[in-house]
Coordinates of N, CA and C and ligand atoms in Angstrom, one line a residue:
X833 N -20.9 153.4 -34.5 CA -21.5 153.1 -35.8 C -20.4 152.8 -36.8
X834 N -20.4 151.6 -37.9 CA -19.9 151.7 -38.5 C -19.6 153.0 -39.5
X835 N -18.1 152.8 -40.0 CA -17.8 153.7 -40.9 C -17.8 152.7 -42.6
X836 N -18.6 153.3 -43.8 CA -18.4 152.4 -44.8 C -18.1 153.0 -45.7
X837 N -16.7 152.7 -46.7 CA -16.4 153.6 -47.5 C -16.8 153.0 -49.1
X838 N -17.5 153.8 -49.5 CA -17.7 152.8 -51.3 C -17.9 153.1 -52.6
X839 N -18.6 153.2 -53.5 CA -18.7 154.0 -54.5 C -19.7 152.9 -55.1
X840 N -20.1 153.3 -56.5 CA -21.0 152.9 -57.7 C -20.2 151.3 -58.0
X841 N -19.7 150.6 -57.0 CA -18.8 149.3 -58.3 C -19.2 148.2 -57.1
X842 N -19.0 146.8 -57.8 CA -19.4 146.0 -57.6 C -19.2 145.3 -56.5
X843 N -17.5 145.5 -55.7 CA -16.9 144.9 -54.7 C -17.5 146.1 -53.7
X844 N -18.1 147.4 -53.7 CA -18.6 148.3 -53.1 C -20.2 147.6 -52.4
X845 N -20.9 147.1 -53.4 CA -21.9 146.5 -53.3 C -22.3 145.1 -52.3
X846 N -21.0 144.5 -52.2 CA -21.0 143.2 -51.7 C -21.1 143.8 -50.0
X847 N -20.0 144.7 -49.6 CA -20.0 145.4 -48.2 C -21.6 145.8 -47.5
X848 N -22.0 146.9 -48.9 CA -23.4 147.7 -48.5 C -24.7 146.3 -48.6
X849 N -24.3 145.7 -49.2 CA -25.8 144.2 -49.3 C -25.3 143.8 -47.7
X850 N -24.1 143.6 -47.2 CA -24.2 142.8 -45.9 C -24.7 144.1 -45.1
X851 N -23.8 145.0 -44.8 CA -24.2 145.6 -43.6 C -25.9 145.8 -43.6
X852 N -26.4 146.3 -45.3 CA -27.7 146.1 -44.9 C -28.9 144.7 -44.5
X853 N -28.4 143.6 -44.5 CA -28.7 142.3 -44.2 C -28.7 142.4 -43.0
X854 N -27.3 142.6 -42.1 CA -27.5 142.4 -41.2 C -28.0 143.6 -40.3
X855 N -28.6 144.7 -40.9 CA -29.2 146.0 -40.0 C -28.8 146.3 -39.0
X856 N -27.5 146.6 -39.8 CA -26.2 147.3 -38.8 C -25.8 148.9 -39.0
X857 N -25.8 149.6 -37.8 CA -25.9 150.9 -38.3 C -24.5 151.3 -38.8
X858 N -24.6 152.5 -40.2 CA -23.6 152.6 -40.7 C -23.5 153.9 -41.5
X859 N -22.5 154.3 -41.4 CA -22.8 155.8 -42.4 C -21.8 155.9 -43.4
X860 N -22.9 155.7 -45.0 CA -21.8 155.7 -45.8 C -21.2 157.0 -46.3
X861 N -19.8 156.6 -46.4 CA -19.4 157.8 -47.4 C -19.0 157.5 -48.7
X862 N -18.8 158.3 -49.8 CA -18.6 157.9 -50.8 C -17.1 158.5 -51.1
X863 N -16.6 157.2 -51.6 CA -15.2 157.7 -52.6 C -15.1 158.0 -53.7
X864 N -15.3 158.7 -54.7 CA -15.2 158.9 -55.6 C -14.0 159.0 -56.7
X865 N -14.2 157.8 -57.3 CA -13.3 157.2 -58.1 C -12.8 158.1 -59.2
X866 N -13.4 158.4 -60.0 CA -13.2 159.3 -61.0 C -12.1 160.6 -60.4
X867 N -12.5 160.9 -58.9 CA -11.5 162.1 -58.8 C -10.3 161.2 -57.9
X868 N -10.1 160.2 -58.1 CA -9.0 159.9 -57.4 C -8.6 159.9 -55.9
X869 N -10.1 160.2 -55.7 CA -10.6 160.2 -53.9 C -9.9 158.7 -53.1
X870 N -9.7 157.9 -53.9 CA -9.5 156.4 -53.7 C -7.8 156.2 -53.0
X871 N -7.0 157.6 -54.0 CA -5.5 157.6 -53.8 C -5.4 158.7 -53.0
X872 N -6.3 159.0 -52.2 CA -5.5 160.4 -51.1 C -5.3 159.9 -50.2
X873 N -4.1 160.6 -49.4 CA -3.8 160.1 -47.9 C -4.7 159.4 -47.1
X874 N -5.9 160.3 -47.1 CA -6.6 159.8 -45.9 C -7.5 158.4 -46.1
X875 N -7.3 158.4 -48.0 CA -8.0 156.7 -48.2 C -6.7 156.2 -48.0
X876 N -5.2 156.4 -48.5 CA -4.5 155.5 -48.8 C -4.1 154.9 -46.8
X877 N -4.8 155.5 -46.1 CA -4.4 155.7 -44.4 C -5.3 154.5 -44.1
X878 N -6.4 153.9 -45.2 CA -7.6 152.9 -44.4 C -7.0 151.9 -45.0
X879 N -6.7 151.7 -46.9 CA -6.2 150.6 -47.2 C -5.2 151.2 -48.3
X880 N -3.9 150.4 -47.7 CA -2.7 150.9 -48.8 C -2.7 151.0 -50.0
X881 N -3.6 149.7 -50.7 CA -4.0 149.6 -52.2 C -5.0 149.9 -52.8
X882 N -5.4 151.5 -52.2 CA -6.2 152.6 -52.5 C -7.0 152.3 -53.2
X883 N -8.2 151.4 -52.6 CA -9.6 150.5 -53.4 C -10.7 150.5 -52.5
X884 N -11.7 150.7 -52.9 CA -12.8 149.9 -52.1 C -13.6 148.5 -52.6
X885 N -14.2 148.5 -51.5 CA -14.8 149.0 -50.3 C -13.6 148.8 -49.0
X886 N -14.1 149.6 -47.9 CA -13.2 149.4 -46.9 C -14.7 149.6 -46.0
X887 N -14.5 149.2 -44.7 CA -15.4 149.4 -43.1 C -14.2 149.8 -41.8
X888 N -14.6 150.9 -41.3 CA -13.4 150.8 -40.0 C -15.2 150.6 -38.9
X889 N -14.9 149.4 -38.1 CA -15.9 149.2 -37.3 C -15.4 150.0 -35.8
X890 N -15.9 150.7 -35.0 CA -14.8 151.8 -34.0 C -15.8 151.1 -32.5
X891 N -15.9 149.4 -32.5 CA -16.8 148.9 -31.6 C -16.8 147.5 -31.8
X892 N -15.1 147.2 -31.9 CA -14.9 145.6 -32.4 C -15.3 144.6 -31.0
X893 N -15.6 143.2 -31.0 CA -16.0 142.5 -30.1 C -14.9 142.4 -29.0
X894 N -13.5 142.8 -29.3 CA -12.9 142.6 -28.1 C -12.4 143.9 -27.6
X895 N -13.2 144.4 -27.6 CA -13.5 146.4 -26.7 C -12.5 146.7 -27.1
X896 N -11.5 146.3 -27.9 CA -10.1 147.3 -28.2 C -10.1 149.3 -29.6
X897 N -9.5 149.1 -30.1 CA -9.7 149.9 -30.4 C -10.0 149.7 -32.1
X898 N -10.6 150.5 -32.8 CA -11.5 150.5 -34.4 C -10.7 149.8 -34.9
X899 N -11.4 148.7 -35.9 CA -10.7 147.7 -36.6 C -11.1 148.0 -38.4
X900 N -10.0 148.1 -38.7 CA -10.2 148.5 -40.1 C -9.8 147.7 -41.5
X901 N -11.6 147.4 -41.9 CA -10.9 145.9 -42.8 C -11.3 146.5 -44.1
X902 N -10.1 145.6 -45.2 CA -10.4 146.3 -46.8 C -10.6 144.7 -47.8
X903 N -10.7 144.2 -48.8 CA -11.1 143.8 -49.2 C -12.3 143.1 -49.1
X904 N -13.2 142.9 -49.9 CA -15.1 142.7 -49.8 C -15.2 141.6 -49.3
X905 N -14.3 140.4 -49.4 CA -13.9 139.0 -48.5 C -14.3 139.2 -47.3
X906 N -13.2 139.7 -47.1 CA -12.6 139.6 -45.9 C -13.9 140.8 -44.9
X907 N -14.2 141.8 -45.7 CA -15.2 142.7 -45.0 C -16.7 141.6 -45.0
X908 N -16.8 140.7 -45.5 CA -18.3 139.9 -45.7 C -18.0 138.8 -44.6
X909 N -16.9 138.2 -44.5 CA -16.5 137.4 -43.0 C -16.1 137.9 -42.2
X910 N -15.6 139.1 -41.9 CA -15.7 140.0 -40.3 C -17.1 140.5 -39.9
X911 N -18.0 140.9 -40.9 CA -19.6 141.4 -40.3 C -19.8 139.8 -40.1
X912 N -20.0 138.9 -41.3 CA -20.6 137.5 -40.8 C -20.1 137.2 -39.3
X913 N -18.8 137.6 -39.0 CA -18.5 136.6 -37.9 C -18.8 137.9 -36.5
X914 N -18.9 139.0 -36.8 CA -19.1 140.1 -35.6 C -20.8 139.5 -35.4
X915 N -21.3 139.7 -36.4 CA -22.9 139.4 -36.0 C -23.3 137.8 -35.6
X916 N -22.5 137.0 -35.8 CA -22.8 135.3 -35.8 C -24.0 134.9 -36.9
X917 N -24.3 135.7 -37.8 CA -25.0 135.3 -39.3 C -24.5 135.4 -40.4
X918 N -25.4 134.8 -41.1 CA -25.1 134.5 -42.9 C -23.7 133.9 -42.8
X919 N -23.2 133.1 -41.9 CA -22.0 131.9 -42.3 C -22.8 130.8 -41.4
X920 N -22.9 129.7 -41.8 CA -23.0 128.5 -41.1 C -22.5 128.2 -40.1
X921 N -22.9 127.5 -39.2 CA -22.2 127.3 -38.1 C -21.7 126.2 -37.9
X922 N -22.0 125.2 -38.5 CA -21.7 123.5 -38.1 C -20.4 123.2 -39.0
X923 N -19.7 122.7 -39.1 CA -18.7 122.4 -39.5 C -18.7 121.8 -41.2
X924 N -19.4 120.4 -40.9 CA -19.9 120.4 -42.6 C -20.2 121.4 -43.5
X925 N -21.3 122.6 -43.4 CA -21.8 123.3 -43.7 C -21.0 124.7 -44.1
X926 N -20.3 124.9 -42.7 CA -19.5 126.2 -42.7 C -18.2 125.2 -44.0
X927 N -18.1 124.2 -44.1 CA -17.0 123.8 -45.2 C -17.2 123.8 -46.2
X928 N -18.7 123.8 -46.6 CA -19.1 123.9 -48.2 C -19.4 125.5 -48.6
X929 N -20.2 126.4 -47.5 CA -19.9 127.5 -47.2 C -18.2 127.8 -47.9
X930 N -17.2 127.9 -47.0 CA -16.0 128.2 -47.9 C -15.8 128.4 -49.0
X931 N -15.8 126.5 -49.3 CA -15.3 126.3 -50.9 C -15.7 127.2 -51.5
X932 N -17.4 127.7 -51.3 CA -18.0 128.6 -52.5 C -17.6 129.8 -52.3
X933 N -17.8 130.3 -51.1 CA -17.3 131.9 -50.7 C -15.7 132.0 -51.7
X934 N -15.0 131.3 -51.2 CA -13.3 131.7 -52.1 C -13.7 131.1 -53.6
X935 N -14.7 130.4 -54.0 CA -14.7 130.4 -55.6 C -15.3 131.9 -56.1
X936 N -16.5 132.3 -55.6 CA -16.6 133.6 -56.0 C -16.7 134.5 -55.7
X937 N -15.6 134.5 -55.0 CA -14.7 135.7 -54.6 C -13.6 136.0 -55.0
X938 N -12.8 134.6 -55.6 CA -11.6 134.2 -56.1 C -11.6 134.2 -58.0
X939 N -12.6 132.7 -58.0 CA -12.6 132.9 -59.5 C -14.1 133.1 -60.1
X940 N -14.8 133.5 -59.5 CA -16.2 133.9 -60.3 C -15.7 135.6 -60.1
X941 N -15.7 136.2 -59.0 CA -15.3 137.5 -59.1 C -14.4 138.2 -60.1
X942 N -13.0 137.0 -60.0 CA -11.8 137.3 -60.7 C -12.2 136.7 -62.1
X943 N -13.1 136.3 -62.9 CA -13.0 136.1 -64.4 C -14.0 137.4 -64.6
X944 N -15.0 138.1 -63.8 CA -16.0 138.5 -64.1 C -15.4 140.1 -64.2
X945 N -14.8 140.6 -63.0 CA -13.7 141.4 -63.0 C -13.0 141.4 -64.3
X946 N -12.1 140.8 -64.7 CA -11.1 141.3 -66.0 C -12.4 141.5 -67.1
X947 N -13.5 141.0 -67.4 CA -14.2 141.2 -68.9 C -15.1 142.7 -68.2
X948 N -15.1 143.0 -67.0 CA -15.7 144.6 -66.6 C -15.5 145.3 -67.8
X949 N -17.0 146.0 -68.5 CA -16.6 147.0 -68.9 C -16.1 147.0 -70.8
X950 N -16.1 145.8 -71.1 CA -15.5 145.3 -72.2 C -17.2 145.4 -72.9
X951 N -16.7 146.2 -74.2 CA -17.9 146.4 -75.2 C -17.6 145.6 -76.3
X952 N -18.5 146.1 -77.3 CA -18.2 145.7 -78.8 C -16.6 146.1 -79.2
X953 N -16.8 147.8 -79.0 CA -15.3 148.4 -80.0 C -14.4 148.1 -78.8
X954 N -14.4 146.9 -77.7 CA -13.5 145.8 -77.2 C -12.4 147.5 -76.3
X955 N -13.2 148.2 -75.6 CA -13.0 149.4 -75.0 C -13.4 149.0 -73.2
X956 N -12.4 149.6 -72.4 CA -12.2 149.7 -71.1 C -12.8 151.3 -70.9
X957 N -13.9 151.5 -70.5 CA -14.5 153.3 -70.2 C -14.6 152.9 -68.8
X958 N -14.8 153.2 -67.9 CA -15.0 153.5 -66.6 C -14.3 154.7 -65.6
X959 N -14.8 155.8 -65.0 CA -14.0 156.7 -64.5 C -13.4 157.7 -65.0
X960 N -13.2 157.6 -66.3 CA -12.5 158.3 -66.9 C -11.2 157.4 -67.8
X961 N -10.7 156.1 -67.1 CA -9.8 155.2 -67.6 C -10.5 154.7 -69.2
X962 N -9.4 154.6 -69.6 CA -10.1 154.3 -70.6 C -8.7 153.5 -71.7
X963 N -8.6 151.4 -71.7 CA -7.9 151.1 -72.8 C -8.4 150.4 -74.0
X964 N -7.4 150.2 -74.7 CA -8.3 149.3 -75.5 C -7.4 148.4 -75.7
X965 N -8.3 147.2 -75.9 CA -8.0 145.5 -76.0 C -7.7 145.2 -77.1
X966 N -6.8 144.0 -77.3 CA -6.8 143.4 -78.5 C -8.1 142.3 -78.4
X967 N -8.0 142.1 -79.7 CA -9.4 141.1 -80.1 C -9.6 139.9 -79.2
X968 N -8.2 139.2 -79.5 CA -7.8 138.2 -78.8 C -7.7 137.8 -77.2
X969 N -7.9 139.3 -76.4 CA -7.8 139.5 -74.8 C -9.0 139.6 -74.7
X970 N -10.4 140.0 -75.7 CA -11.9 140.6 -75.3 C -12.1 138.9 -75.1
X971 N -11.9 138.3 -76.4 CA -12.5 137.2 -76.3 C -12.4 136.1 -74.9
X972 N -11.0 136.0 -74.4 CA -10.9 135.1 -73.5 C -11.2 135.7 -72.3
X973 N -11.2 136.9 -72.1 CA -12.1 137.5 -70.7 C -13.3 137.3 -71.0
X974 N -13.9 137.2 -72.2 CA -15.6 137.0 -72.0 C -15.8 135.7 -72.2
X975 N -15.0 134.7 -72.8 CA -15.1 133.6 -72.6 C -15.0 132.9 -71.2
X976 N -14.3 133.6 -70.2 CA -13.7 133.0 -69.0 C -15.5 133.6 -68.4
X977 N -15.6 134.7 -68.3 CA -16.6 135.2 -67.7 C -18.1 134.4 -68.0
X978 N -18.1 133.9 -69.2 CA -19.3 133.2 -69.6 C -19.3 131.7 -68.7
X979 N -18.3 131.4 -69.1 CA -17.5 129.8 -68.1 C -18.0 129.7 -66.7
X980 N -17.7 131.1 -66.2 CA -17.7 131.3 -64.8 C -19.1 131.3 -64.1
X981 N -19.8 132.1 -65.2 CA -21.9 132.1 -65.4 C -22.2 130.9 -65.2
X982 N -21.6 130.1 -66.0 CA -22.3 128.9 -66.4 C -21.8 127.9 -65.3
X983 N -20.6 128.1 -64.5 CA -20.5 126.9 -62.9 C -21.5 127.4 -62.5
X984 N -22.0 128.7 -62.5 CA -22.6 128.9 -61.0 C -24.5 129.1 -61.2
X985 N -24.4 128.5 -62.8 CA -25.9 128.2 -62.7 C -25.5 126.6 -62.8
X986 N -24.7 126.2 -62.8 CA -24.8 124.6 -62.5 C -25.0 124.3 -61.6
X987 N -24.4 124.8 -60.3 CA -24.2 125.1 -59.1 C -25.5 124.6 -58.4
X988 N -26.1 126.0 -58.8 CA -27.7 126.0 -58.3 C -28.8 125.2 -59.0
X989 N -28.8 124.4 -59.7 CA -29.5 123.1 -60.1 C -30.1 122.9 -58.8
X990 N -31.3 123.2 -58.5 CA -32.5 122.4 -57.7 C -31.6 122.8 -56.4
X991 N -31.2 124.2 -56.4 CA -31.0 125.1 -55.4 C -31.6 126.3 -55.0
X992 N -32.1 126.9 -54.0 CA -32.4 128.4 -53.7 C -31.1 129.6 -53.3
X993 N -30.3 128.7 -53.0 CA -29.3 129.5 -52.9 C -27.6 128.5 -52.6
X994 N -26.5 129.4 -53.0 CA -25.4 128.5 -53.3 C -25.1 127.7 -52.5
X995 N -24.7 128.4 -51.2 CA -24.8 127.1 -50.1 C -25.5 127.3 -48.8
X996 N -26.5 126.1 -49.3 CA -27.5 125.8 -48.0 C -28.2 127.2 -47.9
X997 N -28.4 127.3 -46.6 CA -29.3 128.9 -46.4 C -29.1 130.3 -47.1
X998 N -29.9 131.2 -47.2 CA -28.9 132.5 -47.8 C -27.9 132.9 -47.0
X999 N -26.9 133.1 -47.3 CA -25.7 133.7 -46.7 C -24.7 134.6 -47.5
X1000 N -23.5 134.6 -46.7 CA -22.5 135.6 -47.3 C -21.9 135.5 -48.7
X1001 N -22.1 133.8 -48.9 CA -21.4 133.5 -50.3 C -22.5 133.7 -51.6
X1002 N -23.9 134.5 -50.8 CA -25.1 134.8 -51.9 C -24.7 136.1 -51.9
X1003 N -24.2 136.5 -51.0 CA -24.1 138.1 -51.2 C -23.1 138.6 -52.2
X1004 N -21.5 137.9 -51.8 CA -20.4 137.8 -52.3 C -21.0 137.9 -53.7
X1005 N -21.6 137.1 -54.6 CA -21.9 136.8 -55.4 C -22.9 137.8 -56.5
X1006 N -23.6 138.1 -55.6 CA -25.0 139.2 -56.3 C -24.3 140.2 -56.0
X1007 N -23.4 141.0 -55.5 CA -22.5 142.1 -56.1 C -21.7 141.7 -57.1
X1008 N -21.0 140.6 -57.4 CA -20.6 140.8 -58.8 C -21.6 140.4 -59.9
X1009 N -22.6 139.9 -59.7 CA -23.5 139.4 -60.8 C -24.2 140.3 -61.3
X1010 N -24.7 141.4 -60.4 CA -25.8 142.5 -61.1 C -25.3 143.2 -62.3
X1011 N -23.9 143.2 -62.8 CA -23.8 144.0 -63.9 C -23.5 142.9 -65.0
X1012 N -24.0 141.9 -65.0 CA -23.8 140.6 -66.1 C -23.6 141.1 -67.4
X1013 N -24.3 142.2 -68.0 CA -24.1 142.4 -69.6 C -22.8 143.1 -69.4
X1014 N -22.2 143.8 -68.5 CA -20.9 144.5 -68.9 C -20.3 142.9 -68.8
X1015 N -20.5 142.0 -68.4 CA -19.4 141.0 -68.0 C -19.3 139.9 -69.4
X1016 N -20.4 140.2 -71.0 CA -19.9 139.8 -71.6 C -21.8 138.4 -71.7
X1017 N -22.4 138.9 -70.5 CA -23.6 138.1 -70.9 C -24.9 139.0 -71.4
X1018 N -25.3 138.7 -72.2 CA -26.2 139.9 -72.7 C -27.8 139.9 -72.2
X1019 N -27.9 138.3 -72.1 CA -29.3 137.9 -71.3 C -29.0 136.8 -69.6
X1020 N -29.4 137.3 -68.8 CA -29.3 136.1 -68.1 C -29.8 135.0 -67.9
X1021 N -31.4 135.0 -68.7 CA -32.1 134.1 -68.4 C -31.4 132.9 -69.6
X1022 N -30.6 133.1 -70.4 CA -30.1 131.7 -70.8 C -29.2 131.0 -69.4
X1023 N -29.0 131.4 -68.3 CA -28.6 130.6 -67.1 C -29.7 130.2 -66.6
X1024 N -30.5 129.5 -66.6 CA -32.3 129.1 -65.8 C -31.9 129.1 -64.3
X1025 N -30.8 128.3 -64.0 CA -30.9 128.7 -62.8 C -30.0 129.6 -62.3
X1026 N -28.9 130.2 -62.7 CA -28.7 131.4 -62.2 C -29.4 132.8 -62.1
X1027 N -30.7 132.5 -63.3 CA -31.5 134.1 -63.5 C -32.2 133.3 -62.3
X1028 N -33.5 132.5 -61.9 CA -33.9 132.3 -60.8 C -33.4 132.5 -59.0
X1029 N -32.1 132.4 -59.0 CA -31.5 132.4 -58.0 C -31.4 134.3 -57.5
X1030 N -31.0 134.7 -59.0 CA -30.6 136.3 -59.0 C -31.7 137.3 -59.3
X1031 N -33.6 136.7 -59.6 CA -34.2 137.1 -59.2 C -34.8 137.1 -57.6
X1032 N -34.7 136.1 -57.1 CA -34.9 136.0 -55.7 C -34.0 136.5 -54.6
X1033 N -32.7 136.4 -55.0 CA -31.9 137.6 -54.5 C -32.3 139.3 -54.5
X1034 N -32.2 139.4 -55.9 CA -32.4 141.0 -56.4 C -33.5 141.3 -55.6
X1035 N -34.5 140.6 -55.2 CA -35.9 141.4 -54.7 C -35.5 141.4 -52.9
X1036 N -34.4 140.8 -52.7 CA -35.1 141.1 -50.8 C -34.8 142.6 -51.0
X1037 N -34.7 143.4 -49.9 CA -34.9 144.7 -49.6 C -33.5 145.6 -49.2
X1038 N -33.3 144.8 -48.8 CA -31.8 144.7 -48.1 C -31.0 145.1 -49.8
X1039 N -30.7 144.0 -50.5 CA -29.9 144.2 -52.0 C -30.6 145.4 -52.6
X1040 N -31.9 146.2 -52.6 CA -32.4 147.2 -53.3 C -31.8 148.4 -52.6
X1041 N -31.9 148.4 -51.1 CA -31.4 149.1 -50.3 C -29.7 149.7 -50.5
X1042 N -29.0 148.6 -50.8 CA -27.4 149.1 -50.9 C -27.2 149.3 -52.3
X1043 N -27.9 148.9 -53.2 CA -28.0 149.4 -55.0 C -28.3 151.0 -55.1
X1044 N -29.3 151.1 -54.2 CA -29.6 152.9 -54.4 C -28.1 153.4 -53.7
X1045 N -27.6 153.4 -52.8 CA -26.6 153.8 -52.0 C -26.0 155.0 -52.6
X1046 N -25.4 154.6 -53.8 CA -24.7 155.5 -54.5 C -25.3 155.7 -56.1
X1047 N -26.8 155.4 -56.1 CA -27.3 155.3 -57.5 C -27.3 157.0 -58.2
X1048 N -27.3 157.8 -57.2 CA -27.3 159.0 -58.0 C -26.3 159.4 -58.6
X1049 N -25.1 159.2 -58.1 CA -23.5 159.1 -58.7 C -23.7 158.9 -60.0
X1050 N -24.4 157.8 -60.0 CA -23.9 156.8 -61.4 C -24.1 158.2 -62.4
X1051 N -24.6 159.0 -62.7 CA -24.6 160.1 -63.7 C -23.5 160.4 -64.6
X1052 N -22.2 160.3 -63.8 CA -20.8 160.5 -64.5 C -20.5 159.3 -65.1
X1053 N -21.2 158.5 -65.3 CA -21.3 157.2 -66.2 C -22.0 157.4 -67.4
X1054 N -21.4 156.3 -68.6 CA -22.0 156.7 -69.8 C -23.5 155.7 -69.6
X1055 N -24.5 156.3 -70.5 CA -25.6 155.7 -70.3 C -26.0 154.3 -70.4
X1056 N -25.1 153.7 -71.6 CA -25.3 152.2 -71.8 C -24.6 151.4 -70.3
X1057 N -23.3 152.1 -70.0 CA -22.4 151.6 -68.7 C -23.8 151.7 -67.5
X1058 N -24.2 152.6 -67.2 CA -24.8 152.8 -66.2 C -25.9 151.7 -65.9
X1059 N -26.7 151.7 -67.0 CA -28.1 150.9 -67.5 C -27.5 149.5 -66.9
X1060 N -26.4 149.3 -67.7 CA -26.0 147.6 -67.8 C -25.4 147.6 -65.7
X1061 N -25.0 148.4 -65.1 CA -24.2 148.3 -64.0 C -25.5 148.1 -62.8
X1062 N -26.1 148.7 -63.3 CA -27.5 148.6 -62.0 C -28.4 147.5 -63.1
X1063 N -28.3 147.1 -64.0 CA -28.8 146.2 -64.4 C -30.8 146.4 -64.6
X1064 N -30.5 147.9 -65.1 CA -32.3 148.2 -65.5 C -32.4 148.1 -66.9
X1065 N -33.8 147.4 -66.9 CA -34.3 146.5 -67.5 C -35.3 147.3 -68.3
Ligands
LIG1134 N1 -10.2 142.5 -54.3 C1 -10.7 143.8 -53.9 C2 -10.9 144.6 -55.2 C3 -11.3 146.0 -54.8 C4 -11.4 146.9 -56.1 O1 -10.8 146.5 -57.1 N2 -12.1 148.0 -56.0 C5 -12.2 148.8 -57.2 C6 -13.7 149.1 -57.4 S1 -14.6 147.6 -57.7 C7 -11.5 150.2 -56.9 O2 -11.5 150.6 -55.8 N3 -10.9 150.7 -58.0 C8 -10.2 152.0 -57.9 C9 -8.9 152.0 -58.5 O3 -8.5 151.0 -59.2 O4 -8.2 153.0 -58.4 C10 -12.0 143.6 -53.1 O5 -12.7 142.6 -53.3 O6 -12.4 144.5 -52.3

């Protein structure tokens, strides 16, 4: 059985939406960020740069022995490729596949990432961490993050999903999108087609399923953080 290590945050979420897609058995544990659970030996023993999500699978395809993968990428193309689902298989396909997978994962993740968390009084709370911004850094992280919204409801223009069938690069994606108002968007339906895309995501079973995972945690969160992070309405 899978081992899945994760917590309340967004690159947590992208791991727990696949394994539950692909209804793979798995037992999560939780790291707990706030106590620094992330920097102890026995995390820093799964992945050096003491983050999640991590998976040690202890039943990889070539009988060898537990293979232990850390970033949400790279953990969303080892299930895709252990299971032979949610990546394309044809070559065309699997190549448009890509490009999108590394855009957001790369730069929709990475603009939406830096505006995490960023309020009015232009404040970093999470965990306990806590800086504050100059005016001039709030703005171009939420500008970047709005930019980033707006490819990926271009994107899906007279699409159901980013590329071709649902797959890994929808998953990749709806873990960083469910906390949109921390990211600097306050409605999503000004995206038409990104709110459409990320209602029909949000509802399979599977994304509701890995959202509870760690939803009782969220308590050591402030209430506006929390609300906006699970994204209730
Ligand atoms: N690029 C990594 C980012 C992982 C990451 O930043 N994880 C955050 C939570 S979303 C974390 O573990 N933070 C703990 C810390 O910074 O100490 C991935 O996609 O997995």
């Amino acid at each position: 059985m899978i081992d899945y290590y994760g917590y309340i945050t967004t690159m947590s979420w992208r791991a727990s939406i696949a394994l539950e897609e692909l209804e793979l058995p798995y037992r999560a544990h939780s790291i707990v960020l706030g106590a620094g659970e992330q920097k102890s030996p026995e995390h820093l023993a799964r992945n050096p740069f003491g983050l999640v999500p991590v998976i040690v699978d202890p039943d990889p395809a070539d009988g060898g022995p537990p293979i232990t993968v850390w970033e949400s990428g790279a953990i969303l193309l080892y299930l895709g490729e252990k299971t032979g689902q949610l990546i394309p298989s044809a070559p065309r396909e699997r190549a448009e596949f890509y490009k999108w997978f590394f855009w957001i994962v790369g730069g929709y993740g990475g603009a939406l990432g830096r505006s995490a968390g960023l309020n009015e009084e232009k404040r970093y709370r999470l965990f306990g961490g806590e800086a504050e911004y100059e005016q001039a850094v709030y703005d171009d992280f939420t500008e970047a993050s709005r930019a980033a919204h707006a490819t990926l409801d271009e994107r899906l223009a007279g699409r159901d999903y980013i590329a071709g069938d649902y797959s890994m690069v929808d998953v990749a994606a709806m873990g960083s999108t469910v906390p949109y108002r921390l990211h600097g968007v306050a409605d999503l339906s000004a995206f038409r087609n990104l709110s459409r895309w990320y209602d029909r995501v949000r509802a399979r079973p599977a994304v509701e399923r890995a959202l509870a995972l760690h939803k009782e945690e969220g308590h050591v969160l402030p209430d506006y953080y929390r609300e906006a992070l699970f994204d209730e309405r």
